[in-house]
PDB file of C-alpha atoms in Angstrom:
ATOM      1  CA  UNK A   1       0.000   0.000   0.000  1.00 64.00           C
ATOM      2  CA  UNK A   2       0.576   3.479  -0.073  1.00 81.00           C
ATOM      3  CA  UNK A   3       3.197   5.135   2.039  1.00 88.00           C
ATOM      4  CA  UNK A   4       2.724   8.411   4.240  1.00 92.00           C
ATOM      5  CA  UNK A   5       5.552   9.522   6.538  1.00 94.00           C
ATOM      6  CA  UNK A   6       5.573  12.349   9.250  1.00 96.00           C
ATOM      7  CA  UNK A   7       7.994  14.134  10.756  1.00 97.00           C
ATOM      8  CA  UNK A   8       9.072  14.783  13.667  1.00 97.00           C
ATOM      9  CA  UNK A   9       7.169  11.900  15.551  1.00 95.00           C
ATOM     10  CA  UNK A  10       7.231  13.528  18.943  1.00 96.00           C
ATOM     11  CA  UNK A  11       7.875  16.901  19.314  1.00 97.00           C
ATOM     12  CA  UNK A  12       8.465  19.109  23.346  1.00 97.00           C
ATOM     13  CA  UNK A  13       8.689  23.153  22.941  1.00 96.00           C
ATOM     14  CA  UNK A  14       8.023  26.144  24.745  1.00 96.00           C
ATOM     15  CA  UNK A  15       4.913  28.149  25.578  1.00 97.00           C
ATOM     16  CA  UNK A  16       4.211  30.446  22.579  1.00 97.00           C
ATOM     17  CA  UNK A  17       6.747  29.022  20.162  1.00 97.00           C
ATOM     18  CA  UNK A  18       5.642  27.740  17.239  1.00 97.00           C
ATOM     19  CA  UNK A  19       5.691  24.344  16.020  1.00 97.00           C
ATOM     20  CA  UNK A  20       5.680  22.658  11.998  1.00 97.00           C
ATOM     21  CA  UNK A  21       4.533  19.133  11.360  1.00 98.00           C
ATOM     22  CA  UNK A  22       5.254  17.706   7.937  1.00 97.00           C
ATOM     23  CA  UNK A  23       3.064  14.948   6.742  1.00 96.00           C
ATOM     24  CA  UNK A  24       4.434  13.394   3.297  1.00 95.00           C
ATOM     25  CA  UNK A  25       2.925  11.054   0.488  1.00 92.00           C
ATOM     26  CA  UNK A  26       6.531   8.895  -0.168  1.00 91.00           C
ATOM     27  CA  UNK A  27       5.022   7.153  -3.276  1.00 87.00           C
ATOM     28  CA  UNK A  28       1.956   8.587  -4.698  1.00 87.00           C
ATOM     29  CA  UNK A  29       0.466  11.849  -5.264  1.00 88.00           C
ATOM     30  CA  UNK A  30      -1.450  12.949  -2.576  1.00 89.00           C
ATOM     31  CA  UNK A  31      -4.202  15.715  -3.741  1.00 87.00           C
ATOM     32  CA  UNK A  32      -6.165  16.030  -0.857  1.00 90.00           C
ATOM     33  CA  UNK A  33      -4.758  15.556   2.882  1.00 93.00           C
ATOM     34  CA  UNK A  34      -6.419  15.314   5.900  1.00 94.00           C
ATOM     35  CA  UNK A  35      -5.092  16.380   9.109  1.00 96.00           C
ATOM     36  CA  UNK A  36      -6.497  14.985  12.432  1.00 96.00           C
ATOM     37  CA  UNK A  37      -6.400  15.573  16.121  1.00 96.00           C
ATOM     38  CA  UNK A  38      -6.502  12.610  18.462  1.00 92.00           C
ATOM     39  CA  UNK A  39      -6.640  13.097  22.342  1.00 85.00           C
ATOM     40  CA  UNK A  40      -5.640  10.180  24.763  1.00 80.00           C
ATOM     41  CA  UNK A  41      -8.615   7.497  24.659  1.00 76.00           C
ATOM     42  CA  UNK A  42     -10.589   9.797  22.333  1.00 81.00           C
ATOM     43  CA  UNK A  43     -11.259   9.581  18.986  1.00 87.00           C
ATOM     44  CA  UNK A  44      -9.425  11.050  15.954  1.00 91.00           C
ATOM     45  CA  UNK A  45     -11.277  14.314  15.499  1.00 92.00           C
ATOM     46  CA  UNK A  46     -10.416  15.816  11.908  1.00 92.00           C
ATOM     47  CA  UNK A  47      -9.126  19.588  12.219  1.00 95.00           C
ATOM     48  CA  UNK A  48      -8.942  20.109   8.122  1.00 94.00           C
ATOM     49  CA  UNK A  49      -8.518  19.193   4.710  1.00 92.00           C
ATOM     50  CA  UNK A  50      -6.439  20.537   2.503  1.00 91.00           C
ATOM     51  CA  UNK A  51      -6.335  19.585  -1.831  1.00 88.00           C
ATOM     52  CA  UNK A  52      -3.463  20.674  -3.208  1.00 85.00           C
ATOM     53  CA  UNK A  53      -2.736  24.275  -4.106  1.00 84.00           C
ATOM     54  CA  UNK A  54      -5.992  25.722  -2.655  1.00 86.00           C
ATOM     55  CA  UNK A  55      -6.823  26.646   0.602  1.00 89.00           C
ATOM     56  CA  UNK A  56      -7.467  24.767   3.627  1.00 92.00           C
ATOM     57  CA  UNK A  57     -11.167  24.221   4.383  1.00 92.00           C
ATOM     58  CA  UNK A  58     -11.535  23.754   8.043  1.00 95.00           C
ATOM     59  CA  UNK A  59     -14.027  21.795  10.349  1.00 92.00           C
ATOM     60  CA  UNK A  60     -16.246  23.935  12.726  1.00 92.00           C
ATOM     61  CA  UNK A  61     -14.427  25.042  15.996  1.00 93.00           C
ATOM     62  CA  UNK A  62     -10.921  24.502  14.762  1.00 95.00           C
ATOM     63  CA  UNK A  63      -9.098  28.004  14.251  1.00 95.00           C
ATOM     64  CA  UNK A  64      -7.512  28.764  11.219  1.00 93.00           C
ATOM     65  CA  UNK A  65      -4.793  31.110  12.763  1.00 95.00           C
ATOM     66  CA  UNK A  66      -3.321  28.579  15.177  1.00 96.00           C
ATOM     67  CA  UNK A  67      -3.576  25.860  13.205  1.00 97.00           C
ATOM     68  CA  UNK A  68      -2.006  26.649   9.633  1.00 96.00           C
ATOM     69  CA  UNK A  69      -2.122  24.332   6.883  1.00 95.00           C
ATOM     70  CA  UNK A  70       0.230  24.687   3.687  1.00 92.00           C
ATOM     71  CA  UNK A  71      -0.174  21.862   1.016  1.00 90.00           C
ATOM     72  CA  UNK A  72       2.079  23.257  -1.704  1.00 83.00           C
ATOM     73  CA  UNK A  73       2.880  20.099  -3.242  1.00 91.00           C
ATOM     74  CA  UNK A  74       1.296  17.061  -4.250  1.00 91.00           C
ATOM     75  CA  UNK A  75       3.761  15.110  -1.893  1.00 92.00           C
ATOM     76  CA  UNK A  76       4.002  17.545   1.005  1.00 94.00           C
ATOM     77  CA  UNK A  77       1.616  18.975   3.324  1.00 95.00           C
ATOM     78  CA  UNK A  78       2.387  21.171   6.450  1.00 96.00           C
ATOM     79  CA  UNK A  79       0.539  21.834   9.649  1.00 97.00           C
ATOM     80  CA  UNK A  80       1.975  24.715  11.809  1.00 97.00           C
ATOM     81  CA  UNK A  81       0.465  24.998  15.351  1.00 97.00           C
ATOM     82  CA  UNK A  82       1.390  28.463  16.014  1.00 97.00           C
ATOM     83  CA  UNK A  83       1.787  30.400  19.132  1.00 96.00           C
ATOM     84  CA  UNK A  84       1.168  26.664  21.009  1.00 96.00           C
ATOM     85  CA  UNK A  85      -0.002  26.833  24.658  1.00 96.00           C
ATOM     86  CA  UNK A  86      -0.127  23.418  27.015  1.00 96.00           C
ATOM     87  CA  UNK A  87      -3.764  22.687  25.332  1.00 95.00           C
ATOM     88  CA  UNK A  88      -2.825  21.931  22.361  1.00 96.00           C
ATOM     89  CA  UNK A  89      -0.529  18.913  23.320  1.00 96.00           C
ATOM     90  CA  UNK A  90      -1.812  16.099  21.402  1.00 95.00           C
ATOM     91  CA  UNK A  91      -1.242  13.545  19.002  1.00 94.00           C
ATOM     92  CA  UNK A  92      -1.730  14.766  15.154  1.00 97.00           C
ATOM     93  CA  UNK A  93      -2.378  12.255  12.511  1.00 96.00           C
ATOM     94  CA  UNK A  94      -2.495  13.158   8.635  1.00 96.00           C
ATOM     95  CA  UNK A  95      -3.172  11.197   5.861  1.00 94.00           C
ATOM     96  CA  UNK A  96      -3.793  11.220   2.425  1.00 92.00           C
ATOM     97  CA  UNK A  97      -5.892  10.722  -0.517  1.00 87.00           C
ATOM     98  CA  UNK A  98      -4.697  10.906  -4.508  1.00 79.00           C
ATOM     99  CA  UNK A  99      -6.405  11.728  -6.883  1.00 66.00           C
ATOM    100  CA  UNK A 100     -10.052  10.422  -7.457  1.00 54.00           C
ATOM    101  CA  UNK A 101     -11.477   8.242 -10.122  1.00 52.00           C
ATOM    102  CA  UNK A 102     -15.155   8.068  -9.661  1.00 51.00           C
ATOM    103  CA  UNK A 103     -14.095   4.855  -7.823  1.00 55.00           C
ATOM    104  CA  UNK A 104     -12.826   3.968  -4.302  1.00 63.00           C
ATOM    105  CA  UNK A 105     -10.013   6.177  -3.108  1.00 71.00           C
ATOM    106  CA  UNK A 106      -8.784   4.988   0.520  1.00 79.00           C
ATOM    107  CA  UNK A 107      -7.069   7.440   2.894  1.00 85.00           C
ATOM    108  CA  UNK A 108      -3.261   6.487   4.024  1.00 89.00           C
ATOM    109  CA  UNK A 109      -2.575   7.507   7.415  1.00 91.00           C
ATOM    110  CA  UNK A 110       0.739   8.349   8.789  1.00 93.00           C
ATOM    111  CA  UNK A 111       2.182   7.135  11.984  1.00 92.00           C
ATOM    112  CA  UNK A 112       0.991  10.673  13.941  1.00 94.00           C
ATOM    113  CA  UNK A 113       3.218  13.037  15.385  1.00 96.00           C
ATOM    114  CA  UNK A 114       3.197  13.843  19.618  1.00 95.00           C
ATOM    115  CA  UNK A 115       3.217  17.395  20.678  1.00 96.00           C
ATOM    116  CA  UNK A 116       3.958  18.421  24.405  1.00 96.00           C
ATOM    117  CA  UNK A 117       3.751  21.631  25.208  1.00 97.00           C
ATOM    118  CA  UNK A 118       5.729  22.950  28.592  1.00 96.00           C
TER     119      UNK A 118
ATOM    120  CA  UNK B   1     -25.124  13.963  13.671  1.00 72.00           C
ATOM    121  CA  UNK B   2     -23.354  11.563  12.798  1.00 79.00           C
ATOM    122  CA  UNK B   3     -21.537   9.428  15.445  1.00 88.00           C
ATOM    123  CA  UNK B   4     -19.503   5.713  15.717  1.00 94.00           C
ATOM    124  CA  UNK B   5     -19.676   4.237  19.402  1.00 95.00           C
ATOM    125  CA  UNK B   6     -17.543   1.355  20.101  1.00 97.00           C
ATOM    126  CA  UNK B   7     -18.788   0.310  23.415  1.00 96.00           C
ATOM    127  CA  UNK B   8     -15.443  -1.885  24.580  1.00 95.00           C
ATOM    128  CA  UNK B   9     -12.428   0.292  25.599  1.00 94.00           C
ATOM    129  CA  UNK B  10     -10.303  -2.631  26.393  1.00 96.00           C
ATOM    130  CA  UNK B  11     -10.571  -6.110  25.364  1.00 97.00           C
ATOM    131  CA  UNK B  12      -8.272  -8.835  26.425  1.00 97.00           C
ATOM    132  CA  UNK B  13      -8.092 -12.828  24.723  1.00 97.00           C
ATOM    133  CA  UNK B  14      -6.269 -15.642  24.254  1.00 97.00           C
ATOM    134  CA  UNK B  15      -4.442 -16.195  21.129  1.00 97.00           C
ATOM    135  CA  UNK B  16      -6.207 -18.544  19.462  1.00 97.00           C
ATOM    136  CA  UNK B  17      -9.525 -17.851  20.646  1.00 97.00           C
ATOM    137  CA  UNK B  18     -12.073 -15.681  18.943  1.00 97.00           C
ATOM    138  CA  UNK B  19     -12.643 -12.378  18.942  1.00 97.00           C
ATOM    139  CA  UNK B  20     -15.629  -9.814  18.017  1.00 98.00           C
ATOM    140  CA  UNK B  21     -15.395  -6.036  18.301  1.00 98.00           C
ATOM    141  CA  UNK B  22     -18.609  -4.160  18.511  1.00 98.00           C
ATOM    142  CA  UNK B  23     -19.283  -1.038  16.612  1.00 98.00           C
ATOM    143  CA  UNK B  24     -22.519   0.991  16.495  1.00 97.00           C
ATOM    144  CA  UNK B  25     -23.197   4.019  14.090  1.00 94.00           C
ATOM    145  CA  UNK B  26     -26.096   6.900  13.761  1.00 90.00           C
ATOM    146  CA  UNK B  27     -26.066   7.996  10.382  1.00 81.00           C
ATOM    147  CA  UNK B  28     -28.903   9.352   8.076  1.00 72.00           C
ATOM    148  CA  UNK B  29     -28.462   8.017   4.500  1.00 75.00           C
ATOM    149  CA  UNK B  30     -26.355   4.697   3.722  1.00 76.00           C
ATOM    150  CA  UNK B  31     -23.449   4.440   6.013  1.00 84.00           C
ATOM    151  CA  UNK B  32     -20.151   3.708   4.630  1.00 88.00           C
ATOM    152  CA  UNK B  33     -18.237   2.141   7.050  1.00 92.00           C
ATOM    153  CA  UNK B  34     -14.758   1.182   7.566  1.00 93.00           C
ATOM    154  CA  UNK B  35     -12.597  -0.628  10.211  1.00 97.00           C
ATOM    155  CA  UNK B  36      -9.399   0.413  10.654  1.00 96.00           C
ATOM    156  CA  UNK B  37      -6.341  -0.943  13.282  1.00 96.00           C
ATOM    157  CA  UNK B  38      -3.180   1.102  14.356  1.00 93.00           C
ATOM    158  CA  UNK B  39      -0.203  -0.227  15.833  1.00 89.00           C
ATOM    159  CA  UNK B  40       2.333   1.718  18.307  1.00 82.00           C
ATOM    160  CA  UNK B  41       4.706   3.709  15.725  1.00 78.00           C
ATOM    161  CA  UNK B  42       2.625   2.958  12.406  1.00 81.00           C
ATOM    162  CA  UNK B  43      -0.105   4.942  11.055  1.00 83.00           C
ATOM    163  CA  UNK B  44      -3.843   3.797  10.558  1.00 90.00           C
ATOM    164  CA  UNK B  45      -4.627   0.600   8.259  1.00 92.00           C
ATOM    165  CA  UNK B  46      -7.451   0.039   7.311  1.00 92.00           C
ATOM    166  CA  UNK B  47      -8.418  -3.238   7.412  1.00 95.00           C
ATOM    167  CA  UNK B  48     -12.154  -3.746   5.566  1.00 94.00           C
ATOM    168  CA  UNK B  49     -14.919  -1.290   4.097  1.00 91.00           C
ATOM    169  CA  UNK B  50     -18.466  -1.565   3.505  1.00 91.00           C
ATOM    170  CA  UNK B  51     -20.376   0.337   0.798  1.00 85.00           C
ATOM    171  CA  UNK B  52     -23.147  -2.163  -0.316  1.00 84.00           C
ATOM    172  CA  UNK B  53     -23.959  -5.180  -1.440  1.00 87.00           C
ATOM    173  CA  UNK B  54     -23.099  -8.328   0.770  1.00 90.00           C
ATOM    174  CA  UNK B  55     -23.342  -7.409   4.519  1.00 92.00           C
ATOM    175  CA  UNK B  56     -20.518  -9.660   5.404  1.00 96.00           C
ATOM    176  CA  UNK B  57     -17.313  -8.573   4.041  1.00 96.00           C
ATOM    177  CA  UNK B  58     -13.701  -9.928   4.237  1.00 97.00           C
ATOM    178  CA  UNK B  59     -10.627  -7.599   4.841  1.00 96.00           C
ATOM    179  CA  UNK B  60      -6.894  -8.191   5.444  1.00 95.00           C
ATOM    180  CA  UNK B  61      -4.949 -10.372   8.139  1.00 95.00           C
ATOM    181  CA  UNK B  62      -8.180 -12.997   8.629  1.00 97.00           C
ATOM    182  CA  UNK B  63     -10.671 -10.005   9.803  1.00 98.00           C
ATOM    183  CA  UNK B  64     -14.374  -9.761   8.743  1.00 98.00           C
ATOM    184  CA  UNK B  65     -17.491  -7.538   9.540  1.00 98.00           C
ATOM    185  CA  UNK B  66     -21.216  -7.637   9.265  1.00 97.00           C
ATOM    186  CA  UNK B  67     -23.302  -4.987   8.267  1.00 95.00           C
ATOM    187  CA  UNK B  68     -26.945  -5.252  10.236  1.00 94.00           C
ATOM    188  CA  UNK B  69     -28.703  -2.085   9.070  1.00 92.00           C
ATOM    189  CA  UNK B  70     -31.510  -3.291  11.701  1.00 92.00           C
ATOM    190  CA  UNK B  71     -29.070  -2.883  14.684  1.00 94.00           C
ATOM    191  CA  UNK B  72     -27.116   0.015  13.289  1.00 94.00           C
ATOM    192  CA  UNK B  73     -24.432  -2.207  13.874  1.00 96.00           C
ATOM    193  CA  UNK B  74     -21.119  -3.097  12.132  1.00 97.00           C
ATOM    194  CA  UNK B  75     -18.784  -5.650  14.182  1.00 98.00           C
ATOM    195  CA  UNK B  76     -15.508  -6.681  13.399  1.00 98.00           C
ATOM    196  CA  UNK B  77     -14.729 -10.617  13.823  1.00 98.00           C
ATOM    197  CA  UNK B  78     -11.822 -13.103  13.578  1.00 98.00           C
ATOM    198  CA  UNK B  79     -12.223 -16.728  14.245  1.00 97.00           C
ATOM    199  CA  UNK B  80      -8.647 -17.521  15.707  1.00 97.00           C
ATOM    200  CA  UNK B  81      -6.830 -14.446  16.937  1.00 98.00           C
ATOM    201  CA  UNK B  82      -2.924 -14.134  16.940  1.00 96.00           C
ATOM    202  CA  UNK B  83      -0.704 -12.229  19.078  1.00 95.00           C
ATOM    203  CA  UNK B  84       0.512  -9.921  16.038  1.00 95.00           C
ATOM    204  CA  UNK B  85      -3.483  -8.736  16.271  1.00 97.00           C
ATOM    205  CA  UNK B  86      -2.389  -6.786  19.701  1.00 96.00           C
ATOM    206  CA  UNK B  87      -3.410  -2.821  18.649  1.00 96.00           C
ATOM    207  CA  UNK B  88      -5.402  -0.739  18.562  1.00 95.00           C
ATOM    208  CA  UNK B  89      -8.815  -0.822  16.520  1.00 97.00           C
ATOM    209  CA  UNK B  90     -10.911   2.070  15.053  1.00 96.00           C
ATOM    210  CA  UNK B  91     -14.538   1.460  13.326  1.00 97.00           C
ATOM    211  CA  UNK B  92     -15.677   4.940  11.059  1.00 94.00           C
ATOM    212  CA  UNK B  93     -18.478   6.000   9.045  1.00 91.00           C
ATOM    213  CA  UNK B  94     -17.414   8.018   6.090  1.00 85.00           C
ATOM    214  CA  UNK B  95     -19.297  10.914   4.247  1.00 70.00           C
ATOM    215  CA  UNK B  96     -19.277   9.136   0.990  1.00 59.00           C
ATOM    216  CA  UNK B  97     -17.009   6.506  -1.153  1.00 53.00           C
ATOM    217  CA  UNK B  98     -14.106   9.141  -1.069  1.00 51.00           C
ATOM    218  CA  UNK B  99     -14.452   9.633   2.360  1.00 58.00           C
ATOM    219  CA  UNK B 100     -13.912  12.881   2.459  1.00 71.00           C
ATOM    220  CA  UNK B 101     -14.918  12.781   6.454  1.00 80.00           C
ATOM    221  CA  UNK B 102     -14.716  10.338   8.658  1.00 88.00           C
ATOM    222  CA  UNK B 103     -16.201  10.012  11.767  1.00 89.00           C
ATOM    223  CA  UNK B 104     -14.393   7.567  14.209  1.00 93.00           C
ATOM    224  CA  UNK B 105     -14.917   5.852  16.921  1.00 94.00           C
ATOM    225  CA  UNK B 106     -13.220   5.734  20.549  1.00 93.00           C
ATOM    226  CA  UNK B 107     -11.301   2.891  19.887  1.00 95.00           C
ATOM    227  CA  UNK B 108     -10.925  -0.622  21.353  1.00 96.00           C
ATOM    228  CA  UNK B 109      -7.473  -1.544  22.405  1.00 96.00           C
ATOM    229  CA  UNK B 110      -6.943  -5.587  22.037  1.00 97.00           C
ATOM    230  CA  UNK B 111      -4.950  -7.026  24.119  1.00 97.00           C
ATOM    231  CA  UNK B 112      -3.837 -10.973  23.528  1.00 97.00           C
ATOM    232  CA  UNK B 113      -2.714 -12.995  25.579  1.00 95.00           C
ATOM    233  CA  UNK B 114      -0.326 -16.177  24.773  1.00 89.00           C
TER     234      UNK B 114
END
């Protein structure tokens, strides 16, 4: 199957630094990307989507301005967590989707990346 | 709304023995439904999907679900369970065939036992 990588996998910073996840299609083009939240014994919540070259289109409650999403490339998508504060330790998951056919497209997930904030 | 309950947080077995993992949905239309398993350091797999058609369907690794539209339910089953099957699994109902959302479930972590 289809590969997606992320990077870093676990990530500590500061109070009010920022903080860039990249989430990476290693074998197929990836036009649409999906970027989730997932909170100890909770379910993965999805925070965005993303196609390739357009905008983000986010899911209701998630804020645009802390959570920035660049997908620039058909094999690279970015998630920047910006001015991060101790709530918004979690584990992010992407995945992604190439292009579709008409017919089944399944989503590849990466392995998540941890975020602690101090 | 939309929602995917999986009612057991934790299950434990013996390998060997056989295992079911329940998953109940609310959805309005035709559900598509997927099962999905995630191991420590590895992203989501999925393991089986269900558009329409036969209500029992066959995925990787020995695993199979039944759709029961009457019970809103959609469990996952394997008949002899190995200790390799230790993870984490995750039922969903998606949007549509491209799944452009999914809506996941809690989670049941299985734990086996040799």
């Amino acid at each position: 199957g289809a590969v997606v990588s992320q990077h870093p996998s676990w990530v500590i910073c500061k109070s009010g630094t920022s903080v860039k996840i990249e989430c990476r299609s290693l074998d197929f083009q990836a036009t649409t990307m999906f970027w989730y939240r997932q909170f100890p014994k909770q379910s993965l919540m999805l925070m965005a989507t993303s196609n390739e070259g357009s905008k983000a289109t986010y899911e209701q409650g998630v804020e645009k301005d802390k959570f920035l999403i660049n997908h620039a490339s058909l094999t690279l998508s970015t998630l920047t967590v910006t001015s991060a504060h101790p709530e918004d330790s979690s584990f992010y998951i992407c995945s992604a989707r190439g292009m579709t056919s008409g017919s089944y497209n399944e989503q590849f997930f990466g392995p998540g990346t941890r975020l602690t904030v101090l | 709304a939309q929602s995917v309950t999986q009612p057991d947080i934790h299950i434990t077995v013996s390998e060997g023995a056989s295992l079911e993992l329940r998953c109940n949905y609310s959805y309005g239309a035709t559900p598509y439904l997927f099962w999905y398993v995630q191991s420590p350091g590895q992203g989501l797999q999925l393991l089986l999907k269900y558009f329409s058609g036969d209500t029992l369907v066959q995925g990787i690794k020995g695993f199979e679900a039944e759709f029961k539209r009457s019970q809103s339910s959609f469990n996952l089953r394997k008949p002899s369970v190995h200790w390799s099957d230790a993870a984490e699994y995750f039922c969903a109902v998606g949007d549509g065939r491209n799944t452009d959302k999914l809506i996941f479930g809690t989670g049941t972590r299985l734990q086996v036992f040799p």
